[in-house]
Short mmCIF file of C-alpha atoms and ligand atoms in Angstrom, two decimals:
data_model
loop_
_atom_site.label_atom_id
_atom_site.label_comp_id
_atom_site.label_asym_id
_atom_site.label_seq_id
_atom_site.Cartn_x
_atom_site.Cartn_y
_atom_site.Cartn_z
CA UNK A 17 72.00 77.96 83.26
CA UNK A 18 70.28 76.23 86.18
CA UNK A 19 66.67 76.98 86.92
CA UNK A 20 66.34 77.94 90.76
CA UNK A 21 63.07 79.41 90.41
CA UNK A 22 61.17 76.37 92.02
CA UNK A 23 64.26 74.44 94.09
CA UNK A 24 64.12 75.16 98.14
CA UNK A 25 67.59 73.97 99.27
CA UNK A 26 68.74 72.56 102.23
CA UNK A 27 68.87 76.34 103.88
CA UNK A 28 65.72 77.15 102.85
CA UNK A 29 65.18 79.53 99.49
CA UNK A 30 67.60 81.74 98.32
CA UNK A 31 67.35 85.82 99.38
CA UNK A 32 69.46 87.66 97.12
CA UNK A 33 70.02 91.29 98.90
CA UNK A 34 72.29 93.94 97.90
CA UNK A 35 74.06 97.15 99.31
CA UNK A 36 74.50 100.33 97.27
CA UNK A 37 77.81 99.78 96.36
CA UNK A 38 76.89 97.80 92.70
CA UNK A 39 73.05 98.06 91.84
CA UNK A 40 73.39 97.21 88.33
CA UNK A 41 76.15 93.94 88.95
CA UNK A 42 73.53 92.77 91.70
CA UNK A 43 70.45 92.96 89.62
CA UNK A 44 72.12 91.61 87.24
CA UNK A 45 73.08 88.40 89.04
CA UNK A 46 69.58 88.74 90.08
CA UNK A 47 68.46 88.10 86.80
CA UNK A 48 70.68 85.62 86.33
CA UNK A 49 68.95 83.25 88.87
CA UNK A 50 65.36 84.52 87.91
CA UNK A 51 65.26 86.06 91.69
CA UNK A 52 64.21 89.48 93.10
CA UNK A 53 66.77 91.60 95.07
CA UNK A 54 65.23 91.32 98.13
CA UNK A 55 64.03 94.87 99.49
CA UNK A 56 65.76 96.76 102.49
CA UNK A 57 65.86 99.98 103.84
CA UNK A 58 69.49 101.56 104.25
CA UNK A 59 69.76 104.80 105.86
CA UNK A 60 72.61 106.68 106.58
CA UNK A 61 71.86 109.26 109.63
CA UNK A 62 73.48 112.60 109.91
CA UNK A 63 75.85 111.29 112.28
CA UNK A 64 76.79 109.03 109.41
CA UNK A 65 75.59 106.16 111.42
CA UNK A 66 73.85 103.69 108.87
CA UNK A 67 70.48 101.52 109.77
CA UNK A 68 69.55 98.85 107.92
CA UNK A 69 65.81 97.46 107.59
CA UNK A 70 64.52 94.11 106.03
CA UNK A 71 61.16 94.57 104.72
CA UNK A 72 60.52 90.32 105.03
CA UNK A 73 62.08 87.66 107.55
CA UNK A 74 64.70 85.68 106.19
CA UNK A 75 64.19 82.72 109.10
CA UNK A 76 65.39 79.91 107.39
CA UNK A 77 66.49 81.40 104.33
CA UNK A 78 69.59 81.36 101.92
CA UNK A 79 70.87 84.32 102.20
CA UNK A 80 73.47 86.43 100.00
CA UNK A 81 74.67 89.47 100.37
CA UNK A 82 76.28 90.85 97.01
CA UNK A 83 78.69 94.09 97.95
CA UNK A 84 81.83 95.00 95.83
CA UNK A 85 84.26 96.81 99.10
CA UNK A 86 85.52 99.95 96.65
CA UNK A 87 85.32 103.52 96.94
CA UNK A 88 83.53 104.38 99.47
CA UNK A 89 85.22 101.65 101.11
CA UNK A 90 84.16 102.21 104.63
CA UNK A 91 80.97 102.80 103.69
CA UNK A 92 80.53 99.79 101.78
CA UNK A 93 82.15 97.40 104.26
CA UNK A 94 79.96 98.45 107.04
CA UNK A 95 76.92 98.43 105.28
CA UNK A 96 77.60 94.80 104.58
CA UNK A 97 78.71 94.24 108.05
CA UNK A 98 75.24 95.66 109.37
CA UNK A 99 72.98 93.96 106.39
CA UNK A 100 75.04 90.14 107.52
CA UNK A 101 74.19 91.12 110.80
CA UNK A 102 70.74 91.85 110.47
CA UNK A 103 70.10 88.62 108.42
CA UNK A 104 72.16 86.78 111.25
CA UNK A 105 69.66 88.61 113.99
CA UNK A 106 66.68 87.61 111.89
CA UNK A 107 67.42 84.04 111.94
CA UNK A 108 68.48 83.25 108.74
CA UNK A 109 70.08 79.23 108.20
CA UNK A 110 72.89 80.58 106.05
CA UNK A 111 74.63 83.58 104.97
CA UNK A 112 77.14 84.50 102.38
CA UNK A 113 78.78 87.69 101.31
CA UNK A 114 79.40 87.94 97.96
CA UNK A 115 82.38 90.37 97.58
CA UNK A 116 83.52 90.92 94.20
CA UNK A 117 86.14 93.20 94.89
CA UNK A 118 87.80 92.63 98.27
CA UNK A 119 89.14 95.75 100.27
CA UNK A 120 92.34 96.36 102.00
CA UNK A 121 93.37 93.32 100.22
CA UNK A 122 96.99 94.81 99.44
CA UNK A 123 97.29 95.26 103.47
CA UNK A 124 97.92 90.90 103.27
CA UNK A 125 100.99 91.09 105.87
CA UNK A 126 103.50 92.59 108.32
CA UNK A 127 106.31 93.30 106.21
CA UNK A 128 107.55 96.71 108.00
CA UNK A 129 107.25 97.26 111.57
CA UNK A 130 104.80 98.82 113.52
CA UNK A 131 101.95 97.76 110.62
CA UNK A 132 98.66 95.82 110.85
CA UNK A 133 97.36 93.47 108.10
CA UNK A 134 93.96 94.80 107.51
CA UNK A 135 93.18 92.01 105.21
CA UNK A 136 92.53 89.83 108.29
CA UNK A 137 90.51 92.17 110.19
CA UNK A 138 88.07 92.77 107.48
CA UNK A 139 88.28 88.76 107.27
CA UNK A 140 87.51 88.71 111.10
CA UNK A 141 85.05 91.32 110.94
CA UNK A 142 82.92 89.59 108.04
CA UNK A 143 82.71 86.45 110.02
CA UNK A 144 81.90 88.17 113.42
CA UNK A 145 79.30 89.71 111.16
CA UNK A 146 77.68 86.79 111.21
CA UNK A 147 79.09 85.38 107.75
CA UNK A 148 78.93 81.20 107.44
CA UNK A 149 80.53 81.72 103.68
CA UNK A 150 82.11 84.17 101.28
CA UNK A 151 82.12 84.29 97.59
CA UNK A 152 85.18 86.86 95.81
CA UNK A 153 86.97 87.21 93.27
CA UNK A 154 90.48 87.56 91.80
CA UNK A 155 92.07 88.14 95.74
CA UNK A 156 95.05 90.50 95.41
CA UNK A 157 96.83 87.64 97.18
CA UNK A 158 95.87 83.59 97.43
CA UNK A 159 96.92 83.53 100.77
CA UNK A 160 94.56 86.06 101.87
CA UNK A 161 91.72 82.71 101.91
CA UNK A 162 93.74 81.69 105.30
CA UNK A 163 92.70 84.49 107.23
CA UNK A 164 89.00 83.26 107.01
CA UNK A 165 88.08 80.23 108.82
CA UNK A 166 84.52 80.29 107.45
CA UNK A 167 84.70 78.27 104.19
CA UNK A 168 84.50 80.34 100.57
CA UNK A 169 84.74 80.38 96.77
CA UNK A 170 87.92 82.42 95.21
CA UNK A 171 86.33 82.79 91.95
CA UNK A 172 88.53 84.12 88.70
CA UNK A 173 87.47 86.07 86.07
CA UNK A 174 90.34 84.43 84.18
CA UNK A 175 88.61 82.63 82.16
CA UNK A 176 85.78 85.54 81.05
CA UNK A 177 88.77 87.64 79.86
CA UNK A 178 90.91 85.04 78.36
CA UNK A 179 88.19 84.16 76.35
CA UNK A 180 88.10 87.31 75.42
CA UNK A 181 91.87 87.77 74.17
CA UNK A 182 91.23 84.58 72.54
CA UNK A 183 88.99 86.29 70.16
CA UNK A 184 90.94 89.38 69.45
CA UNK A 185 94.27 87.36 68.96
CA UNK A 186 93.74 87.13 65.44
CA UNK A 187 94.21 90.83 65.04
CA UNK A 188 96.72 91.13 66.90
CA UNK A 189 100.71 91.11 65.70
CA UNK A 190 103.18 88.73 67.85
CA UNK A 191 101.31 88.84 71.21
CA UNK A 192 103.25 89.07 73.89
CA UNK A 193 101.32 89.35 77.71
CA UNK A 194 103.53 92.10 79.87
CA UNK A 195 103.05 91.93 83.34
CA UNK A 196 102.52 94.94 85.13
CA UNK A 197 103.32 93.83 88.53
CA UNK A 198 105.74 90.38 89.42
CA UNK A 199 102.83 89.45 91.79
CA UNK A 200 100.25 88.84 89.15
CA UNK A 201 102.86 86.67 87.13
CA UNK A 202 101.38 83.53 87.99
CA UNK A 203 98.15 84.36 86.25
CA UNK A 204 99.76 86.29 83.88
CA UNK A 205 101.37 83.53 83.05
CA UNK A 206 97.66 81.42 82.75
CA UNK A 207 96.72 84.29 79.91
CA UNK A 208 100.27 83.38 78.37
CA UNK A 209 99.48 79.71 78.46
CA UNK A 210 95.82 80.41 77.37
CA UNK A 211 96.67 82.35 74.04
CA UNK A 212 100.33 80.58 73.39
CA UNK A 213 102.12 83.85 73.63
CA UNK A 214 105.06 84.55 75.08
CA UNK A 215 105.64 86.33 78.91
CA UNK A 216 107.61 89.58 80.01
CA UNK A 217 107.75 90.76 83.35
CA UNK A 218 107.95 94.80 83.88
CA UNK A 219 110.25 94.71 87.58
CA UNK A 220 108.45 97.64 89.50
CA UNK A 221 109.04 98.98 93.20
CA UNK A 222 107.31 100.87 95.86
CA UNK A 223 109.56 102.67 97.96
CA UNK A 224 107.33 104.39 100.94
CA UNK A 225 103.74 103.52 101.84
CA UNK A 226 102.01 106.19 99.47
CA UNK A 227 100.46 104.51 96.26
CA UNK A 228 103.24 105.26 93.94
CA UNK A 229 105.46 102.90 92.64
CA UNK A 230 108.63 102.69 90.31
CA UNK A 231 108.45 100.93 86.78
CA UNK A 232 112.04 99.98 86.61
CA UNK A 233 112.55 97.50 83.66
CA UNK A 234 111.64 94.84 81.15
CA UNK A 235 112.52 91.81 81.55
CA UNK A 236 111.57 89.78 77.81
CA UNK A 237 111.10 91.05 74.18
CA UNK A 238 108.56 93.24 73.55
CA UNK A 239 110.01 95.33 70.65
CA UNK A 240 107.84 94.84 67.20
CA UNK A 241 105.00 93.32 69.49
CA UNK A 242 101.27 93.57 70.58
CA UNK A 243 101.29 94.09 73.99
CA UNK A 244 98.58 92.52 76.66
CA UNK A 245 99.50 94.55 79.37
CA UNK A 246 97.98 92.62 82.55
CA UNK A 247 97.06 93.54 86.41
CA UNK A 248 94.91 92.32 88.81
CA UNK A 249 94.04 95.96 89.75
CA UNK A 250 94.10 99.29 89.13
CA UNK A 251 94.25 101.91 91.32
CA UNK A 252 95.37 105.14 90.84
CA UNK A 253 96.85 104.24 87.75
CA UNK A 254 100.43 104.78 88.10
CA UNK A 255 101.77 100.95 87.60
CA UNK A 256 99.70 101.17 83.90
CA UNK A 257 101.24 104.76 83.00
CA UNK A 258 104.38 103.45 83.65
CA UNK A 259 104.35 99.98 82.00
CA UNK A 260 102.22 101.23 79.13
CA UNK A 261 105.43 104.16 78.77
CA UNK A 262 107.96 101.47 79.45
CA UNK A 263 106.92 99.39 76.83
CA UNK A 264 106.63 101.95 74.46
CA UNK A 265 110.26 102.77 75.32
CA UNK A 266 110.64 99.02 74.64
CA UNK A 267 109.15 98.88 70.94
CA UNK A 268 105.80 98.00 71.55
CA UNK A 269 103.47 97.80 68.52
CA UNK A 270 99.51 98.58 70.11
CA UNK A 271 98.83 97.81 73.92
CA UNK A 272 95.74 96.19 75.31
CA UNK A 273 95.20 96.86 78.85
CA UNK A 274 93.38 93.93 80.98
CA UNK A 275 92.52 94.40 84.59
CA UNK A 276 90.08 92.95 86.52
CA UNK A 277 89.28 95.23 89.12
CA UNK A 278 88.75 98.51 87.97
CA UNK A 279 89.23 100.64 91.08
CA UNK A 280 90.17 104.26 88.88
CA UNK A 281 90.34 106.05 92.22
CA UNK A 282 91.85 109.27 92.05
CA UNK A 283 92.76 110.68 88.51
CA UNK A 284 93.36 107.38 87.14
CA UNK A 285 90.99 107.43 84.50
CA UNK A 286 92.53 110.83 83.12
CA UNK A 287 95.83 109.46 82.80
CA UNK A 288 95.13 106.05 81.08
CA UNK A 289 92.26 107.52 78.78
CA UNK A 290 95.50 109.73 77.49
CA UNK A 291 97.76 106.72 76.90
CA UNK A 292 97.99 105.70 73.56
CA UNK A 293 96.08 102.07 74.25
CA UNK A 294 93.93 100.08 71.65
CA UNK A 295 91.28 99.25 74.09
CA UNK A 296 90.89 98.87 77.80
CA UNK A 297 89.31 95.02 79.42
CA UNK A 298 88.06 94.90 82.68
CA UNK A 299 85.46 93.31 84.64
CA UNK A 300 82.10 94.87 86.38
CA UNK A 301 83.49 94.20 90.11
CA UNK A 302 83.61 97.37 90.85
CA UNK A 303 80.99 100.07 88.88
CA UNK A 304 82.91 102.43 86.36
CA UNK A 305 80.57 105.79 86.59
CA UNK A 306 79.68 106.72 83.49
CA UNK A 307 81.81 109.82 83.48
CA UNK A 308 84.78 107.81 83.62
CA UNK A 309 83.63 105.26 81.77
CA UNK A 310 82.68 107.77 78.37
CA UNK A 311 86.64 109.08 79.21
CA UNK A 312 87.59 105.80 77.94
CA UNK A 313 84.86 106.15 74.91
CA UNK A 314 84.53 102.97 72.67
CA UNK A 315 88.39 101.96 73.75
CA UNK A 316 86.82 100.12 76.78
CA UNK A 317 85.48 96.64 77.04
CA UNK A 318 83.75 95.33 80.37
CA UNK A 319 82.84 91.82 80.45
CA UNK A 320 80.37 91.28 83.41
CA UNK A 321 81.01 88.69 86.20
CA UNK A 322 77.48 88.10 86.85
CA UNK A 323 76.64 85.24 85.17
CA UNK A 324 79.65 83.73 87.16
CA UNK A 325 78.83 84.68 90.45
CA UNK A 326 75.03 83.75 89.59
CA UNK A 327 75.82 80.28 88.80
CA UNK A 328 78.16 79.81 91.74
CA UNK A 329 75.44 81.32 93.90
CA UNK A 330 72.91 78.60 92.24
CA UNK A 331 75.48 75.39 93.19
CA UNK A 332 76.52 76.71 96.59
CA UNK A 333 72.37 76.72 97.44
CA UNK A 334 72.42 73.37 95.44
CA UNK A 335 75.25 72.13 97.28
CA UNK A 336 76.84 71.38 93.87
CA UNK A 337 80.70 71.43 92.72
CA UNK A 338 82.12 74.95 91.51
CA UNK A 339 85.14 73.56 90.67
CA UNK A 340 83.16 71.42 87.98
CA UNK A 341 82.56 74.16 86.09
CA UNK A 342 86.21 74.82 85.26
CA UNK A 343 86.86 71.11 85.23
CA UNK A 344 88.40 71.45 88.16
C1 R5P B 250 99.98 95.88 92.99
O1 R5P B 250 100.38 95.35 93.94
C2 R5P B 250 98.80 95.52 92.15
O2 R5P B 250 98.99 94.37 91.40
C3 R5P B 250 98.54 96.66 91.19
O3 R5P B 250 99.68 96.81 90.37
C4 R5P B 250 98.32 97.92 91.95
O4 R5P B 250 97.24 97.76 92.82
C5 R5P B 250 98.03 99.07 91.02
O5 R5P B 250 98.00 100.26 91.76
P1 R5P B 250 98.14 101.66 91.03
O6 R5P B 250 97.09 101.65 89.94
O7 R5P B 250 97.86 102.66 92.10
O8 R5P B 250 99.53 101.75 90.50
#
């Protein structure tokens, strides 16, 4: 870890501030760096207008505003909107949102007519903010990084949960990592690489513009295997119930679920606490309440992202390599 107690970069010191959306993942960062959240009033009117207030100028300052975009997703964007404008209005040298868990990030192009890509306007609507950088993680899609034109760092928690599988793997019986969804076989593929297990791909489709989609089939062995079921997200859960009931169809021996972004909106956290899974991984980019969270009872594992995010908020005010730490 890198001390930035005493170090005054070239934007002046850093101001860590926070929205509501995460409170324990930002004071945690927070921590991380040996820095205070910085203290602001947010107030949301009964018009449902919000008003944010600074309680100590930022001219010159660092700034970085840590706000995971899930449920309540409008509310969360715009109260990072107003709290990067009000640092902007205040005269700060540099601004960047940290956003663990990018919204409208599955709204990444036109592939239908008569659709927008929302993906971009929240990019637009960030920098208009008055955004010079970002910091996320894990984007739904790569390609989402070209609809910014203010530069950022597309962190992974790839390595936090790899690590992690690396240590159960012993246990386990034939690993195999499954897939959930063809567009998260490329890093699927990493966690393959990572462990030296064999891939399978579960071929799923969406047919209308509701969240529901199709498992279809299995594409690789899984029969007599431990399964590392793997996603980038998950929302309402359906992609998991099907895969994990797929696979079971399949032959699958126990299933370990691995997601990073743990969005459980609707009844998702019903349905997967009922599937028979050895234990849940995910990441702290978005909050699990705790009455999901004791749902899932000692079958879940959440491996924080803050120490990540801390030390890529400590070389960004350093003006030091991220890609150094992942020998990049
Ligand atoms: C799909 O494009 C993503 O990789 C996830 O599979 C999807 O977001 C999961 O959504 P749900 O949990 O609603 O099936």
């Amino acid at each position: 870890m890198i001390d930035a107690r005493h170090d005054v970069g070239m934007y002046g010191d850093i101001k860590l501030y926070a929205g509501t959306s995460s409170p324990v993942l930002a004071q945690a960062v927070a921590s991380y760096l040996n820095k205070p959240l910085c203290g602001r009033d947010i107030i949301s009117f009964p018009n449902d207008n919000l008003f944010v207030k600074l309680h100590s100028s930022v001219r010159g300052q660092d700034c970085y505003v840590i706000q995971t975009t899930s449920v309540p997703v409008h509310r969360n964007l715009m109260e990072m909107l107003i709290l990067i404008q009000t640092l902007r209005l205040d005269s700060a040298a540099r601004i960047t949102a940290v956003v663990p868990y990018l919204c409208y990030a599955r709204s990444d192009k036109k592939d239908q007519p008569r659709i927008p890509i929302t993906a971009r306007l929240v990019a637009d609507m960030i920098e208009i903010a008055g955004a010079d950088r970002y910091i996320t993680l894990d984007l739904h899609a790569g390609q989402i990084q070209g609809f910014f034109s203010i530069p950022g760092d597309v962190l992974s928690a790839f390595h936090i949960l790899a690590d992690y599988l690396v240590d159960i793997k012993k246990n386990l019986v034939n690993p195999v990592i499954l897939t959930a969804d063809l567009g998260f076989a490329k890093k699927a593929r990493d966690f393959a690489a990572h462990l030296d297990a064999p891939m399978a791909f579960i071929e799923k489709r969406r047919s209308g513009n509701d969240a529901k989609s199709q498992a279809m089939t299995i594409i690789g062995d899984v029969n007599g295997k431990d399964v590392i079921l793997v996603d980038d997200e998950i929302d309402t859960g359906g992609s998991m119930v099907q895969a994990v009931n797929i696979a079971k169809d399949n032959g699958a021996r126990d299933i370990y679920m691995v997601f990073i972004h743990p969005g459980l909106t609707a009844n998702a956290t019903e349905r997967l606490s009922d599937l028979p899974v050895k234990e849940f991984i995910t990441t702290d980019t978005i909050p699990i309440p705790e009455t999901k969270s004791k749902l899932f009872g000692n079958r879940l594992k959440i491996l924080s992202i803050a120490p990540l995010l801390g030390e890529v908020i400590c070389r960004a005010h350093e003006g030091r390599s991220v890609g150094e730490m992942f020998n990049e």
